[in-house]
Amino acid sequence: AGSLTVGELAQKLNKDSSEIIKKLMMLGVMATKNQDLDADSIELICGEFNVEVEEEVIVDETDIENMTFDDNPEDLQERPAVVTIMGHVDHGKTTLLDSIRNTKVTEGEAGGITQHIGAYQVEENDKKITFLDTPGHAAFTSMRSRGAQVTDIAILVVAADDGVMPQTREAINHAKAAEVPIIVAVNKMDKEGANPDRIMQELMEYELISEDFGGETIFVKMSAVKGEGIDELLEMIVLVSEMEEFKANPDRPAYGTVIEAELDKGRGPVATLLVQNGTLKVSDSLVVGNTYGRVRAMVNDLGRRVKTAAPSTPVEITGLNNVPQAGDRFLVFEDEKKARSIGEARAQKQIEADRSATARVSLDDLFDQI
Ligand code: GTP
Ligand code: MG
């Protein structure tokens, strides 16, 4: 909150300093014209003059998880939907992602490099769509428990020859908690014993009711292995994104979430980031989780070097001092020194937290032995 001198407050209230000093005296505070007033006194004085104090939003920049950002509505532009594929083990999530990518990305485009990146973008009807290959449910759960919401649309993959399984239910719960639209992909339609009606019936229990049964949930019957139903699925994703109108402001410093990260022998810490708002640029200074750095190089999902990454774009970056964790938030600071000091403070906090955890563990161990 701001601090003002008596004189400055008087000016703002269009009063004489002596009037303010008088009021302060009545409140038991002796003050001079150049005296600094704290927020409480300012509020009291304003109350005396029947002026409402606009509450200033105080943003603690070290708390990058909970920072709030406001963009002017006129600065917002359409951005690609971020789609997460979820579902039970072996129901075909990875095959589906591969199949989408193969249909949409020709080998020439990829430059022959098979780059592993946990996220990629394809284009359907001139609209880009970002897909996230959340490696297993653990990462997704950790992202969600830390409040990192990255998904706009969830694709629930259910094998037509199997049915609703424990991780199917878990995926539904995740998507519902995140309040994102769910599209059901009934996969493995090519298999003998495929029974899509049974899947639809089982999912009714979870309020995922297909149009065939009078509901509104989109079901796409498909075979990831045969590449059947992929186009329809993509069309449905475009349809849903058009209804939801996902937007972001490309003209601001970027922030977003770490999708995955690792230590590369040659390149050092490497992180796949999803830019959620703003544009990330090479040589930007950023805080990422409990580390920080400067973007040295950026590579897109096709393995090509890029200089900028717009909202909803996944990129792999190098230049961090340490390896962050999946689900960590990142935030660009225009001031490099600021990024460094916040990053160092967060790293220090982490070291202390780790140390006290170790201390606790060893105490527990001691008691165990008694
Ligand atoms: P996890 O990552 O372990 O959770 O599994 P997943 O959901 O990614 O399944 P994955 O794509 O690895 O597929 C599991 C198996 O099902 C593989 O042997 C695939 O070839 C097979 N499979 C996937 N989609 C289809 C399909 O449409 N038809 C048939 N017949 N087999 C499929
Ligand atoms: Mg898989």
Tab-separated table of N, CA and C and ligand atoms in Angstrom, residues 88-95 187-188 190-191 222-225, ligand 1:
chain	number	residue	atom	x	y	z
A	88	HIS	N	-7.563	-44.466	-19.398
A	88	HIS	CA	-6.974	-45.606	-18.710
A	88	HIS	C	-5.737	-46.127	-19.448
A	89	VAL	N	-4.881	-46.801	-18.705
A	89	VAL	CA	-3.682	-47.447	-19.253
A	89	VAL	C	-4.046	-48.308	-20.464
A	90	ASP	N	-3.270	-48.157	-21.514
A	90	ASP	CA	-3.403	-49.010	-22.706
A	90	ASP	C	-4.664	-48.755	-23.535
A	91	HIS	N	-5.410	-47.728	-23.224
A	91	HIS	CA	-6.604	-47.473	-24.024
A	91	HIS	C	-6.271	-46.742	-25.324
A	92	GLY	N	-5.000	-46.317	-25.457
A	92	GLY	CA	-4.556	-45.804	-26.750
A	92	GLY	C	-4.228	-44.323	-26.809
A	93	LYS	N	-3.898	-43.707	-25.684
A	93	LYS	CA	-3.604	-42.267	-25.656
A	93	LYS	C	-2.406	-41.915	-26.536
A	94	THR	N	-1.324	-42.642	-26.323
A	94	THR	CA	-0.104	-42.322	-27.067
A	94	THR	C	-0.280	-42.619	-28.555
A	95	THR	N	-0.945	-43.728	-28.843
A	95	THR	CA	-1.185	-44.069	-30.247
A	95	THR	C	-2.032	-42.982	-30.910
A	187	ASN	N	-12.135	-45.448	-28.590
A	187	ASN	CA	-11.027	-45.941	-29.410
A	187	ASN	C	-11.102	-47.462	-29.610
A	188	LYS	N	-10.246	-47.954	-30.478
A	188	LYS	CA	-10.121	-49.386	-30.780
A	188	LYS	C	-11.399	-49.952	-31.393
A	190	ASP	N	-11.763	-50.849	-34.271
A	190	ASP	CA	-11.420	-51.919	-35.218
A	190	ASP	C	-11.389	-53.290	-34.542
A	191	LYS	N	-11.365	-53.306	-33.239
A	191	LYS	CA	-11.184	-54.579	-32.550
A	191	LYS	C	-12.473	-55.393	-32.444
A	222	MET	N	-13.524	-44.121	-33.019
A	222	MET	CA	-12.282	-44.049	-33.785
A	222	MET	C	-11.396	-45.278	-33.617
A	223	SER	N	-10.393	-45.314	-34.450
A	223	SER	CA	-9.346	-46.311	-34.291
A	223	SER	C	-8.018	-45.593	-34.485
A	224	ALA	N	-7.279	-45.471	-33.399
A	224	ALA	CA	-6.001	-44.755	-33.473
A	224	ALA	C	-5.023	-45.506	-34.360
A	225	VAL	N	-5.082	-46.827	-34.282
A	225	VAL	CA	-4.161	-47.642	-35.063
A	225	VAL	C	-4.428	-47.494	-36.563
B	1	GTP	P1	-0.361	-45.859	-21.291
B	1	GTP	O1	0.526	-44.756	-21.755
B	1	GTP	O2	0.386	-47.052	-20.804
B	1	GTP	O3	-1.405	-45.402	-20.307
B	1	GTP	O4	-1.171	-46.441	-22.562
B	1	GTP	P2	-1.807	-45.615	-23.757
B	1	GTP	O5	-3.180	-45.224	-23.379
B	1	GTP	O6	-0.890	-44.563	-24.210
B	1	GTP	O7	-1.963	-46.759	-24.847
B	1	GTP	P3	-1.064	-46.985	-26.143
B	1	GTP	O8	-1.291	-45.916	-27.133
B	1	GTP	O9	0.318	-47.254	-25.721
B	1	GTP	O10	-1.737	-48.297	-26.711
B	1	GTP	C1	-1.779	-49.506	-25.993
B	1	GTP	C2	-1.918	-50.654	-26.962
B	1	GTP	O11	-3.164	-50.565	-27.631
B	1	GTP	C3	-0.851	-50.671	-28.031
B	1	GTP	O12	-0.490	-51.998	-28.285
B	1	GTP	C4	-1.566	-50.081	-29.249
B	1	GTP	O13	-1.059	-50.530	-30.456
B	1	GTP	C5	-2.978	-50.567	-29.022
B	1	GTP	N1	-3.954	-49.667	-29.657
B	1	GTP	C6	-4.068	-48.355	-29.486
B	1	GTP	N2	-5.068	-47.870	-30.236
B	1	GTP	C7	-5.611	-48.923	-30.885
B	1	GTP	C8	-6.672	-49.074	-31.824
B	1	GTP	O14	-7.347	-48.138	-32.238
B	1	GTP	N3	-6.926	-50.350	-32.274
B	1	GTP	C9	-6.209	-51.421	-31.871
B	1	GTP	N4	-6.520	-52.584	-32.364
B	1	GTP	N5	-5.182	-51.300	-31.004
B	1	GTP	C10	-4.898	-50.084	-30.515
